[in-house]
């Protein structure tokens, strides 16, 4: 992958020449620049024309499942830091599942919480935006702390804490839209990675050439990115969806008697964010428990709250 990621230049305040650190699951478009001490988590999608420049303020943190869209700029002042969720100091922190949309500016010191949506051409500078906030287009957020779960309308100028404290709460429809944007960008990330993989493209082309009625493009991509000889497409899609949301996957098994009593035995927890590793683990369990019920369930990493479940095998 042709990624323009380079160390920060030597300056009076930083001589270490630290380079970006990227998870292998990240997609960064070749027309994007990532400079300096930028720490990027799993399954991040960064579109063309983005500038992420940790050469003055540093470091930057970009959490799992974040998408940063065309023309966005992330930079920071040499002075001023915020505290990240890990207790360390950062110039910029962007939490997991956040969307930084087209032409937005995040200028440190700045904190953008998880599940946030920052709309077109909006600016966050010397500010803290709490988890789950929705910031619409052309907004300015400066010198304030936005409480979690607040809605900032298009064109808003929020520069005094009293304004921030009076903001309305996010509606369910807004949160649903924000999650949809994250989901779409996960599919784009997978598509761009596939487009750079000759084997992936060849397999899709072979399917198209060999079918009179080609299947849906998203289904084709899923069949290439998540191959399994033993798991059906519904299970693969479920696993992909949970991992895309940053969730862990628990596994339980039961024989016929325990199944009727709804008494399941714990088989462990899949903590990986890599889809291939998760599928390999599940295939091993299918082989280990060939005549048992097997059930998956999602787990929120921080709260340990149990979510959706799916029975993937019956005797």
PDB file of C-alpha atoms in Angstrom:
ATOM      1  CA  UNK A   1       0.000   0.000   0.000  1.00  0.00           C
ATOM      2  CA  UNK A   2       1.420   3.386  -1.007  1.00  0.00           C
ATOM      3  CA  UNK A   3       0.877   5.370   2.195  1.00  0.00           C
ATOM      4  CA  UNK A   4       2.521   8.748   2.613  1.00  0.00           C
ATOM      5  CA  UNK A   5       3.383   8.333   6.306  1.00  0.00           C
ATOM      6  CA  UNK A   6       6.633   9.943   7.371  1.00  0.00           C
ATOM      7  CA  UNK A   7       8.367  10.974  10.606  1.00  0.00           C
ATOM      8  CA  UNK A   8       7.990  14.481  11.971  1.00  0.00           C
ATOM      9  CA  UNK A   9      10.852  16.840  11.079  1.00  0.00           C
ATOM     10  CA  UNK A  10      13.382  17.854  13.743  1.00  0.00           C
ATOM     11  CA  UNK A  11      12.279  21.013  15.566  1.00  0.00           C
ATOM     12  CA  UNK A  12      13.357  22.868  18.733  1.00  0.00           C
ATOM     13  CA  UNK A  13      10.562  21.092  20.654  1.00  0.00           C
ATOM     14  CA  UNK A  14      10.955  17.582  19.175  1.00  0.00           C
ATOM     15  CA  UNK A  15      14.090  15.857  17.912  1.00  0.00           C
ATOM     16  CA  UNK A  16      12.912  12.231  18.052  1.00  0.00           C
ATOM     17  CA  UNK A  17      11.703  11.830  14.428  1.00  0.00           C
ATOM     18  CA  UNK A  18       8.816   9.581  15.534  1.00  0.00           C
ATOM     19  CA  UNK A  19       6.898   7.883  12.727  1.00  0.00           C
ATOM     20  CA  UNK A  20       3.182   7.027  12.634  1.00  0.00           C
ATOM     21  CA  UNK A  21       2.122   3.653  14.046  1.00  0.00           C
ATOM     22  CA  UNK A  22      -0.612   1.889  12.071  1.00  0.00           C
ATOM     23  CA  UNK A  23      -2.559  -1.310  12.605  1.00  0.00           C
ATOM     24  CA  UNK A  24      -2.404  -3.604   9.523  1.00  0.00           C
ATOM     25  CA  UNK A  25      -6.188  -3.359   9.128  1.00  0.00           C
ATOM     26  CA  UNK A  26      -6.026   0.412   8.455  1.00  0.00           C
ATOM     27  CA  UNK A  27      -6.640   1.792   4.968  1.00  0.00           C
ATOM     28  CA  UNK A  28      -5.022   5.153   4.169  1.00  0.00           C
ATOM     29  CA  UNK A  29      -5.459   6.515   0.664  1.00  0.00           C
ATOM     30  CA  UNK A  30      -2.203   7.254  -1.215  1.00  0.00           C
ATOM     31  CA  UNK A  31      -3.252  10.900  -1.619  1.00  0.00           C
ATOM     32  CA  UNK A  32      -3.260  11.397   2.144  1.00  0.00           C
ATOM     33  CA  UNK A  33      -0.343  12.452   4.352  1.00  0.00           C
ATOM     34  CA  UNK A  34       0.192  11.141   7.890  1.00  0.00           C
ATOM     35  CA  UNK A  35       3.169  12.763   9.623  1.00  0.00           C
ATOM     36  CA  UNK A  36       4.787  12.225  12.996  1.00  0.00           C
ATOM     37  CA  UNK A  37       3.618  10.562  16.205  1.00  0.00           C
ATOM     38  CA  UNK A  38       0.145   9.496  15.060  1.00  0.00           C
ATOM     39  CA  UNK A  39      -1.197   6.334  16.715  1.00  0.00           C
ATOM     40  CA  UNK A  40      -3.916   4.739  14.606  1.00  0.00           C
ATOM     41  CA  UNK A  41      -6.061   1.840  15.841  1.00  0.00           C
ATOM     42  CA  UNK A  42      -7.758  -1.018  14.031  1.00  0.00           C
ATOM     43  CA  UNK A  43     -10.098  -0.822  11.025  1.00  0.00           C
ATOM     44  CA  UNK A  44      -9.626   2.910  10.453  1.00  0.00           C
ATOM     45  CA  UNK A  45     -10.528   4.332   7.014  1.00  0.00           C
ATOM     46  CA  UNK A  46      -8.821   7.546   5.872  1.00  0.00           C
ATOM     47  CA  UNK A  47     -10.001   9.000   2.551  1.00  0.00           C
ATOM     48  CA  UNK A  48      -8.102  10.995  -0.132  1.00  0.00           C
ATOM     49  CA  UNK A  49      -6.762  14.461   0.568  1.00  0.00           C
ATOM     50  CA  UNK A  50      -6.594  14.197   4.358  1.00  0.00           C
ATOM     51  CA  UNK A  51      -3.748  15.899   6.246  1.00  0.00           C
ATOM     52  CA  UNK A  52      -2.842  14.413   9.642  1.00  0.00           C
ATOM     53  CA  UNK A  53       0.219  16.357  10.731  1.00  0.00           C
ATOM     54  CA  UNK A  54       1.732  15.733  14.171  1.00  0.00           C
ATOM     55  CA  UNK A  55       4.786  17.912  13.616  1.00  0.00           C
ATOM     56  CA  UNK A  56       3.970  20.701  16.086  1.00  0.00           C
ATOM     57  CA  UNK A  57       1.489  19.411  18.649  1.00  0.00           C
ATOM     58  CA  UNK A  58       1.880  15.660  19.330  1.00  0.00           C
ATOM     59  CA  UNK A  59       1.020  12.857  19.789  1.00  0.00           C
ATOM     60  CA  UNK A  60      -2.298  12.159  18.076  1.00  0.00           C
ATOM     61  CA  UNK A  61      -4.540   9.192  18.858  1.00  0.00           C
ATOM     62  CA  UNK A  62      -7.118   7.857  16.385  1.00  0.00           C
ATOM     63  CA  UNK A  63      -9.242   5.019  17.764  1.00  0.00           C
ATOM     64  CA  UNK A  64     -10.645   1.876  16.183  1.00  0.00           C
ATOM     65  CA  UNK A  65     -13.313   2.099  13.466  1.00  0.00           C
ATOM     66  CA  UNK A  66     -12.803   5.840  12.955  1.00  0.00           C
ATOM     67  CA  UNK A  67     -13.357   7.276   9.485  1.00  0.00           C
ATOM     68  CA  UNK A  68     -11.686  10.502   8.364  1.00  0.00           C
ATOM     69  CA  UNK A  69     -13.131  11.802   5.137  1.00  0.00           C
ATOM     70  CA  UNK A  70     -11.862  13.777   2.151  1.00  0.00           C
ATOM     71  CA  UNK A  71     -10.057  17.024   2.888  1.00  0.00           C
ATOM     72  CA  UNK A  72     -10.184  16.796   6.681  1.00  0.00           C
ATOM     73  CA  UNK A  73      -7.251  18.363   8.557  1.00  0.00           C
ATOM     74  CA  UNK A  74      -5.887  17.244  11.926  1.00  0.00           C
ATOM     75  CA  UNK A  75      -3.149  19.394  13.446  1.00  0.00           C
ATOM     76  CA  UNK A  76      -2.161  20.701  16.889  1.00  0.00           C
ATOM     77  CA  UNK A  77      -0.472  23.608  18.604  1.00  0.00           C
ATOM     78  CA  UNK A  78       2.919  23.013  20.173  1.00  0.00           C
ATOM     79  CA  UNK A  79       1.457  24.211  23.487  1.00  0.00           C
ATOM     80  CA  UNK A  80      -1.580  22.651  25.146  1.00  0.00           C
ATOM     81  CA  UNK A  81      -2.581  19.036  25.749  1.00  0.00           C
ATOM     82  CA  UNK A  82      -5.658  17.001  26.631  1.00  0.00           C
ATOM     83  CA  UNK A  83      -5.850  13.759  28.595  1.00  0.00           C
ATOM     84  CA  UNK A  84      -6.835  10.659  26.665  1.00  0.00           C
ATOM     85  CA  UNK A  85      -8.830   7.714  27.965  1.00  0.00           C
ATOM     86  CA  UNK A  86      -5.561   5.904  28.698  1.00  0.00           C
ATOM     87  CA  UNK A  87      -4.478   8.693  31.061  1.00  0.00           C
ATOM     88  CA  UNK A  88      -1.714   9.952  28.771  1.00  0.00           C
ATOM     89  CA  UNK A  89      -1.353  13.455  27.328  1.00  0.00           C
ATOM     90  CA  UNK A  90      -2.212  14.082  23.679  1.00  0.00           C
ATOM     91  CA  UNK A  91      -2.495  17.007  21.330  1.00  0.00           C
ATOM     92  CA  UNK A  92      -5.461  15.335  19.603  1.00  0.00           C
ATOM     93  CA  UNK A  93      -7.574  12.392  20.744  1.00  0.00           C
ATOM     94  CA  UNK A  94     -10.300  10.912  18.508  1.00  0.00           C
ATOM     95  CA  UNK A  95     -12.267   8.091  20.129  1.00  0.00           C
ATOM     96  CA  UNK A  96     -13.471   4.885  18.505  1.00  0.00           C
ATOM     97  CA  UNK A  97     -16.353   4.860  16.006  1.00  0.00           C
ATOM     98  CA  UNK A  98     -16.046   8.604  15.340  1.00  0.00           C
ATOM     99  CA  UNK A  99     -16.693  10.163  11.925  1.00  0.00           C
ATOM    100  CA  UNK A 100     -14.649  13.201  10.898  1.00  0.00           C
ATOM    101  CA  UNK A 101     -16.406  14.189   7.700  1.00  0.00           C
ATOM    102  CA  UNK A 102     -15.434  16.153   4.590  1.00  0.00           C
ATOM    103  CA  UNK A 103     -13.268  19.250   5.152  1.00  0.00           C
ATOM    104  CA  UNK A 104     -13.612  19.183   8.950  1.00  0.00           C
ATOM    105  CA  UNK A 105     -10.773  20.643  11.052  1.00  0.00           C
ATOM    106  CA  UNK A 106      -9.712  19.089  14.356  1.00  0.00           C
ATOM    107  CA  UNK A 107      -7.006  21.325  15.812  1.00  0.00           C
ATOM    108  CA  UNK A 108      -5.319  20.431  19.063  1.00  0.00           C
ATOM    109  CA  UNK A 109      -5.520  20.666  21.864  1.00  0.00           C
ATOM    110  CA  UNK A 110      -8.734  18.812  21.022  1.00  0.00           C
ATOM    111  CA  UNK A 111     -10.646  15.771  22.240  1.00  0.00           C
ATOM    112  CA  UNK A 112     -13.388  14.092  20.195  1.00  0.00           C
ATOM    113  CA  UNK A 113     -15.136  11.317  22.100  1.00  0.00           C
ATOM    114  CA  UNK A 114     -16.183   7.917  20.831  1.00  0.00           C
ATOM    115  CA  UNK A 115     -19.274   7.633  18.591  1.00  0.00           C
ATOM    116  CA  UNK A 116     -19.070  11.334  17.674  1.00  0.00           C
ATOM    117  CA  UNK A 117     -20.010  12.761  14.279  1.00  0.00           C
ATOM    118  CA  UNK A 118     -18.224  15.941  13.152  1.00  0.00           C
ATOM    119  CA  UNK A 119     -20.007  17.416  10.127  1.00  0.00           C
ATOM    120  CA  UNK A 120     -18.801  19.030   6.922  1.00  0.00           C
ATOM    121  CA  UNK A 121     -16.392  21.962   7.376  1.00  0.00           C
ATOM    122  CA  UNK A 122     -16.892  22.086  11.135  1.00  0.00           C
ATOM    123  CA  UNK A 123     -14.019  23.092  13.434  1.00  0.00           C
ATOM    124  CA  UNK A 124     -13.055  21.759  16.862  1.00  0.00           C
ATOM    125  CA  UNK A 125     -10.222  23.770  18.462  1.00  0.00           C
ATOM    126  CA  UNK A 126      -9.016  23.901  22.067  1.00  0.00           C
ATOM    127  CA  UNK A 127     -12.144  22.006  23.029  1.00  0.00           C
ATOM    128  CA  UNK A 128     -13.456  18.731  24.356  1.00  0.00           C
ATOM    129  CA  UNK A 129     -16.438  17.057  22.630  1.00  0.00           C
ATOM    130  CA  UNK A 130     -17.985  14.333  24.794  1.00  0.00           C
ATOM    131  CA  UNK A 131     -18.957  10.845  23.696  1.00  0.00           C
ATOM    132  CA  UNK A 132     -21.840  10.450  21.282  1.00  0.00           C
ATOM    133  CA  UNK A 133     -22.125  14.097  20.227  1.00  0.00           C
ATOM    134  CA  UNK A 134     -23.481  15.042  16.797  1.00  0.00           C
ATOM    135  CA  UNK A 135     -21.933  18.169  15.256  1.00  0.00           C
ATOM    136  CA  UNK A 136     -23.564  19.186  11.992  1.00  0.00           C
ATOM    137  CA  UNK A 137     -22.077  21.267   9.148  1.00  0.00           C
ATOM    138  CA  UNK A 138     -20.147  24.560   9.394  1.00  0.00           C
ATOM    139  CA  UNK A 139     -20.099  24.633  13.205  1.00  0.00           C
ATOM    140  CA  UNK A 140     -17.355  26.182  15.360  1.00  0.00           C
ATOM    141  CA  UNK A 141     -16.535  24.632  18.746  1.00  0.00           C
ATOM    142  CA  UNK A 142     -13.782  26.499  20.571  1.00  0.00           C
ATOM    143  CA  UNK A 143     -12.618  26.916  24.187  1.00  0.00           C
ATOM    144  CA  UNK A 144     -15.450  24.779  25.628  1.00  0.00           C
ATOM    145  CA  UNK A 145     -16.303  21.293  26.891  1.00  0.00           C
ATOM    146  CA  UNK A 146     -19.348  19.787  25.205  1.00  0.00           C
ATOM    147  CA  UNK A 147     -21.144  17.321  27.512  1.00  0.00           C
ATOM    148  CA  UNK A 148     -21.702  13.806  26.171  1.00  0.00           C
ATOM    149  CA  UNK A 149     -24.676  13.156  23.933  1.00  0.00           C
ATOM    150  CA  UNK A 150     -25.337  16.724  22.766  1.00  0.00           C
ATOM    151  CA  UNK A 151     -26.499  17.977  19.366  1.00  0.00           C
ATOM    152  CA  UNK A 152     -24.825  20.972  17.687  1.00  0.00           C
ATOM    153  CA  UNK A 153     -26.857  22.348  14.778  1.00  0.00           C
ATOM    154  CA  UNK A 154     -25.392  23.479  11.463  1.00  0.00           C
ATOM    155  CA  UNK A 155     -23.775  26.924  11.617  1.00  0.00           C
ATOM    156  CA  UNK A 156     -23.586  26.983  15.428  1.00  0.00           C
ATOM    157  CA  UNK A 157     -20.819  28.977  17.098  1.00  0.00           C
ATOM    158  CA  UNK A 158     -20.123  27.499  20.539  1.00  0.00           C
ATOM    159  CA  UNK A 159     -17.364  29.499  22.239  1.00  0.00           C
ATOM    160  CA  UNK A 160     -18.733  29.959  25.791  1.00  0.00           C
ATOM    161  CA  UNK A 161     -19.333  27.179  28.300  1.00  0.00           C
ATOM    162  CA  UNK A 162     -22.871  28.385  29.038  1.00  0.00           C
ATOM    163  CA  UNK A 163     -23.743  27.788  25.381  1.00  0.00           C
ATOM    164  CA  UNK A 164     -22.275  24.283  25.573  1.00  0.00           C
ATOM    165  CA  UNK A 165     -24.213  23.424  28.715  1.00  0.00           C
ATOM    166  CA  UNK A 166     -27.532  24.467  27.133  1.00  0.00           C
ATOM    167  CA  UNK A 167     -27.169  22.327  23.996  1.00  0.00           C
ATOM    168  CA  UNK A 168     -30.006  19.857  23.296  1.00  0.00           C
ATOM    169  CA  UNK A 169     -29.519  16.124  23.580  1.00  0.00           C
ATOM    170  CA  UNK A 170     -29.029  13.873  20.571  1.00  0.00           C
ATOM    171  CA  UNK A 171     -32.115  12.128  19.191  1.00  0.00           C
ATOM    172  CA  UNK A 172     -32.226   8.424  18.294  1.00  0.00           C
ATOM    173  CA  UNK A 173     -32.464   9.240  14.591  1.00  0.00           C
ATOM    174  CA  UNK A 174     -29.220  11.244  14.806  1.00  0.00           C
ATOM    175  CA  UNK A 175     -27.365   8.412  16.539  1.00  0.00           C
ATOM    176  CA  UNK A 176     -28.696   5.921  13.996  1.00  0.00           C
ATOM    177  CA  UNK A 177     -27.411   8.099  11.170  1.00  0.00           C
ATOM    178  CA  UNK A 178     -23.977   8.392  12.806  1.00  0.00           C
ATOM    179  CA  UNK A 179     -23.737   4.606  13.163  1.00  0.00           C
ATOM    180  CA  UNK A 180     -24.760   4.219   9.519  1.00  0.00           C
ATOM    181  CA  UNK A 181     -21.886   6.488   8.431  1.00  0.00           C
ATOM    182  CA  UNK A 182     -19.425   4.340  10.395  1.00  0.00           C
ATOM    183  CA  UNK A 183     -20.851   1.179   8.816  1.00  0.00           C
ATOM    184  CA  UNK A 184     -20.621   2.583   5.277  1.00  0.00           C
ATOM    185  CA  UNK A 185     -17.009   3.601   5.785  1.00  0.00           C
ATOM    186  CA  UNK A 186     -16.137   0.142   7.095  1.00  0.00           C
ATOM    187  CA  UNK A 187     -17.429  -1.298   3.824  1.00  0.00           C
ATOM    188  CA  UNK A 188     -15.398   1.294   1.904  1.00  0.00           C
ATOM    189  CA  UNK A 189     -12.276   0.348   3.868  1.00  0.00           C
ATOM    190  CA  UNK A 190     -12.769  -3.316   2.964  1.00  0.00           C
ATOM    191  CA  UNK A 191     -13.414  -2.422  -0.652  1.00  0.00           C
ATOM    192  CA  UNK A 192     -10.285  -0.311  -1.006  1.00  0.00           C
ATOM    193  CA  UNK A 193      -8.157  -3.019   0.627  1.00  0.00           C
ATOM    194  CA  UNK A 194      -9.654  -5.559  -1.769  1.00  0.00           C
ATOM    195  CA  UNK A 195      -8.962  -3.281  -4.736  1.00  0.00           C
ATOM    196  CA  UNK A 196      -5.239  -3.340  -3.877  1.00  0.00           C
ATOM    197  CA  UNK A 197      -5.193  -7.143  -3.494  1.00  0.00           C
ATOM    198  CA  UNK A 198      -4.786  -8.919  -6.836  1.00  0.00           C
ATOM    199  CA  UNK A 199      -6.130 -12.189  -5.429  1.00  0.00           C
ATOM    200  CA  UNK A 200      -9.252 -10.486  -4.109  1.00  0.00           C
ATOM    201  CA  UNK A 201      -9.947  -8.741  -7.414  1.00  0.00           C
ATOM    202  CA  UNK A 202      -9.282 -11.915  -9.396  1.00  0.00           C
ATOM    203  CA  UNK A 203     -11.711 -13.890  -7.247  1.00  0.00           C
ATOM    204  CA  UNK A 204     -14.453 -11.291  -7.748  1.00  0.00           C
ATOM    205  CA  UNK A 205     -13.806 -11.208 -11.480  1.00  0.00           C
ATOM    206  CA  UNK A 206     -14.013 -14.982 -11.632  1.00  0.00           C
ATOM    207  CA  UNK A 207     -17.365 -14.904  -9.877  1.00  0.00           C
ATOM    208  CA  UNK A 208     -18.697 -12.284 -12.280  1.00  0.00           C
ATOM    209  CA  UNK A 209     -17.469 -14.222 -15.303  1.00  0.00           C
ATOM    210  CA  UNK A 210     -18.938 -17.471 -14.027  1.00  0.00           C
ATOM    211  CA  UNK A 211     -22.416 -16.281 -13.036  1.00  0.00           C
ATOM    212  CA  UNK A 212     -25.366 -15.517 -15.272  1.00  0.00           C
ATOM    213  CA  UNK A 213     -26.923 -13.499 -12.452  1.00  0.00           C
ATOM    214  CA  UNK A 214     -24.117 -11.899 -10.411  1.00  0.00           C
ATOM    215  CA  UNK A 215     -24.842 -11.641  -6.714  1.00  0.00           C
ATOM    216  CA  UNK A 216     -24.994  -8.369  -4.858  1.00  0.00           C
ATOM    217  CA  UNK A 217     -21.616  -6.592  -4.768  1.00  0.00           C
ATOM    218  CA  UNK A 218     -21.531  -6.344  -0.970  1.00  0.00           C
ATOM    219  CA  UNK A 219     -22.206 -10.079  -0.669  1.00  0.00           C
ATOM    220  CA  UNK A 220     -19.411 -10.817  -3.124  1.00  0.00           C
ATOM    221  CA  UNK A 221     -16.966  -8.715  -1.166  1.00  0.00           C
ATOM    222  CA  UNK A 222     -17.978 -10.401   2.076  1.00  0.00           C
ATOM    223  CA  UNK A 223     -17.421 -13.825   0.531  1.00  0.00           C
ATOM    224  CA  UNK A 224     -13.891 -12.778  -0.433  1.00  0.00           C
ATOM    225  CA  UNK A 225     -12.881 -10.985   2.748  1.00  0.00           C
ATOM    226  CA  UNK A 226     -14.429 -13.595   5.057  1.00  0.00           C
ATOM    227  CA  UNK A 227     -13.903 -17.055   3.588  1.00  0.00           C
ATOM    228  CA  UNK A 228     -15.006 -20.112   5.553  1.00  0.00           C
ATOM    229  CA  UNK A 229     -15.691 -23.678   4.572  1.00  0.00           C
ATOM    230  CA  UNK A 230     -17.859 -24.330   7.654  1.00  0.00           C
ATOM    231  CA  UNK A 231     -19.584 -21.045   8.591  1.00  0.00           C
ATOM    232  CA  UNK A 232     -22.560 -19.810   6.609  1.00  0.00           C
ATOM    233  CA  UNK A 233     -22.937 -16.310   5.181  1.00  0.00           C
ATOM    234  CA  UNK A 234     -25.305 -15.181   7.961  1.00  0.00           C
ATOM    235  CA  UNK A 235     -22.705 -16.060  10.616  1.00  0.00           C
ATOM    236  CA  UNK A 236     -19.916 -14.362   8.676  1.00  0.00           C
ATOM    237  CA  UNK A 237     -22.016 -11.210   8.302  1.00  0.00           C
ATOM    238  CA  UNK A 238     -22.886 -11.229  12.027  1.00  0.00           C
ATOM    239  CA  UNK A 239     -19.233 -11.583  13.039  1.00  0.00           C
ATOM    240  CA  UNK A 240     -18.197  -8.826  10.626  1.00  0.00           C
ATOM    241  CA  UNK A 241     -20.854  -6.477  11.990  1.00  0.00           C
ATOM    242  CA  UNK A 242     -19.880  -7.012  15.647  1.00  0.00           C
ATOM    243  CA  UNK A 243     -16.170  -6.498  14.966  1.00  0.00           C
ATOM    244  CA  UNK A 244     -16.923  -3.372  12.926  1.00  0.00           C
ATOM    245  CA  UNK A 245     -18.643  -1.940  16.019  1.00  0.00           C
ATOM    246  CA  UNK A 246     -15.559  -2.629  18.145  1.00  0.00           C
ATOM    247  CA  UNK A 247     -17.281  -5.390  20.135  1.00  0.00           C
ATOM    248  CA  UNK A 248     -15.799  -8.607  21.449  1.00  0.00           C
ATOM    249  CA  UNK A 249     -17.447 -11.972  20.763  1.00  0.00           C
ATOM    250  CA  UNK A 250     -18.262 -14.516  23.457  1.00  0.00           C
ATOM    251  CA  UNK A 251     -18.884 -18.198  22.738  1.00  0.00           C
ATOM    252  CA  UNK A 252     -21.077 -20.694  24.603  1.00  0.00           C
ATOM    253  CA  UNK A 253     -21.892 -24.376  24.027  1.00  0.00           C
ATOM    254  CA  UNK A 254     -24.617 -26.724  25.260  1.00  0.00           C
ATOM    255  CA  UNK A 255     -25.720 -30.305  24.740  1.00  0.00           C
ATOM    256  CA  UNK A 256     -29.384 -31.167  24.136  1.00  0.00           C
ATOM    257  CA  UNK A 257     -30.269 -31.306  27.830  1.00  0.00           C
ATOM    258  CA  UNK A 258     -28.539 -28.049  28.712  1.00  0.00           C
ATOM    259  CA  UNK A 259     -29.991 -26.366  25.632  1.00  0.00           C
ATOM    260  CA  UNK A 260     -33.543 -27.223  26.745  1.00  0.00           C
ATOM    261  CA  UNK A 261     -32.745 -25.857  30.213  1.00  0.00           C
ATOM    262  CA  UNK A 262     -31.067 -22.753  28.706  1.00  0.00           C
ATOM    263  CA  UNK A 263     -27.922 -23.623  30.665  1.00  0.00           C
ATOM    264  CA  UNK A 264     -24.934 -22.807  28.457  1.00  0.00           C
ATOM    265  CA  UNK A 265     -21.238 -23.395  29.184  1.00  0.00           C
ATOM    266  CA  UNK A 266     -18.742 -20.640  28.517  1.00  0.00           C
ATOM    267  CA  UNK A 267     -16.146 -21.402  25.803  1.00  0.00           C
ATOM    268  CA  UNK A 268     -14.204 -18.180  26.045  1.00  0.00           C
ATOM    269  CA  UNK A 269     -14.008 -14.753  24.428  1.00  0.00           C
ATOM    270  CA  UNK A 270     -12.694 -13.583  21.052  1.00  0.00           C
ATOM    271  CA  UNK A 271     -10.945 -10.248  21.622  1.00  0.00           C
ATOM    272  CA  UNK A 272      -9.258  -9.873  18.244  1.00  0.00           C
ATOM    273  CA  UNK A 273     -10.353  -7.117  15.858  1.00  0.00           C
ATOM    274  CA  UNK A 274      -9.128  -9.107  12.856  1.00  0.00           C
ATOM    275  CA  UNK A 275     -11.951 -10.865  11.048  1.00  0.00           C
ATOM    276  CA  UNK A 276      -9.783 -13.706   9.731  1.00  0.00           C
ATOM    277  CA  UNK A 277      -8.520 -14.578  13.222  1.00  0.00           C
ATOM    278  CA  UNK A 278     -12.067 -14.560  14.619  1.00  0.00           C
ATOM    279  CA  UNK A 279     -13.296 -16.872  11.867  1.00  0.00           C
ATOM    280  CA  UNK A 280     -10.367 -19.247  12.404  1.00  0.00           C
ATOM    281  CA  UNK A 281     -11.200 -19.471  16.124  1.00  0.00           C
ATOM    282  CA  UNK A 282     -14.847 -20.234  15.395  1.00  0.00           C
ATOM    283  CA  UNK A 283     -13.923 -22.934  12.886  1.00  0.00           C
ATOM    284  CA  UNK A 284     -11.756 -24.603  15.544  1.00  0.00           C
ATOM    285  CA  UNK A 285     -14.697 -24.586  17.971  1.00  0.00           C
ATOM    286  CA  UNK A 286     -16.994 -26.136  15.384  1.00  0.00           C
ATOM    287  CA  UNK A 287     -14.463 -28.931  15.028  1.00  0.00           C
ATOM    288  CA  UNK A 288     -14.088 -29.229  18.824  1.00  0.00           C
ATOM    289  CA  UNK A 289     -17.851 -29.435  19.497  1.00  0.00           C
ATOM    290  CA  UNK A 290     -19.265 -31.196  16.426  1.00  0.00           C
ATOM    291  CA  UNK A 291     -22.546 -32.373  18.010  1.00  0.00           C
ATOM    292  CA  UNK A 292     -23.293 -29.472  20.345  1.00  0.00           C
ATOM    293  CA  UNK A 293     -25.210 -26.234  20.198  1.00  0.00           C
ATOM    294  CA  UNK A 294     -22.888 -23.256  19.761  1.00  0.00           C
ATOM    295  CA  UNK A 295     -23.967 -19.682  20.432  1.00  0.00           C
ATOM    296  CA  UNK A 296     -22.163 -16.370  19.899  1.00  0.00           C
ATOM    297  CA  UNK A 297     -22.884 -13.141  21.744  1.00  0.00           C
ATOM    298  CA  UNK A 298     -21.395  -9.657  21.588  1.00  0.00           C
ATOM    299  CA  UNK A 299     -19.659  -8.009  24.554  1.00  0.00           C
ATOM    300  CA  UNK A 300     -18.896  -4.308  25.039  1.00  0.00           C
ATOM    301  CA  UNK A 301     -15.165  -4.158  25.932  1.00  0.00           C
ATOM    302  CA  UNK A 302     -15.399  -1.466  28.611  1.00  0.00           C
ATOM    303  CA  UNK A 303     -18.766  -2.093  30.272  1.00  0.00           C
ATOM    304  CA  UNK A 304     -18.735  -5.889  29.729  1.00  0.00           C
ATOM    305  CA  UNK A 305     -22.403  -5.567  28.833  1.00  0.00           C
ATOM    306  CA  UNK A 306     -23.782  -8.476  26.848  1.00  0.00           C
ATOM    307  CA  UNK A 307     -25.466  -7.698  23.534  1.00  0.00           C
ATOM    308  CA  UNK A 308     -26.865  -9.592  20.559  1.00  0.00           C
ATOM    309  CA  UNK A 309     -26.591 -13.384  20.316  1.00  0.00           C
ATOM    310  CA  UNK A 310     -26.662 -15.885  17.459  1.00  0.00           C
ATOM    311  CA  UNK A 311     -26.864 -19.689  17.453  1.00  0.00           C
ATOM    312  CA  UNK A 312     -24.385 -20.860  14.808  1.00  0.00           C
ATOM    313  CA  UNK A 313     -24.621 -24.646  15.239  1.00  0.00           C
ATOM    314  CA  UNK A 314     -27.280 -27.180  16.205  1.00  0.00           C
ATOM    315  CA  UNK A 315     -26.818 -30.968  16.555  1.00  0.00           C
TER     316      UNK A 315
END
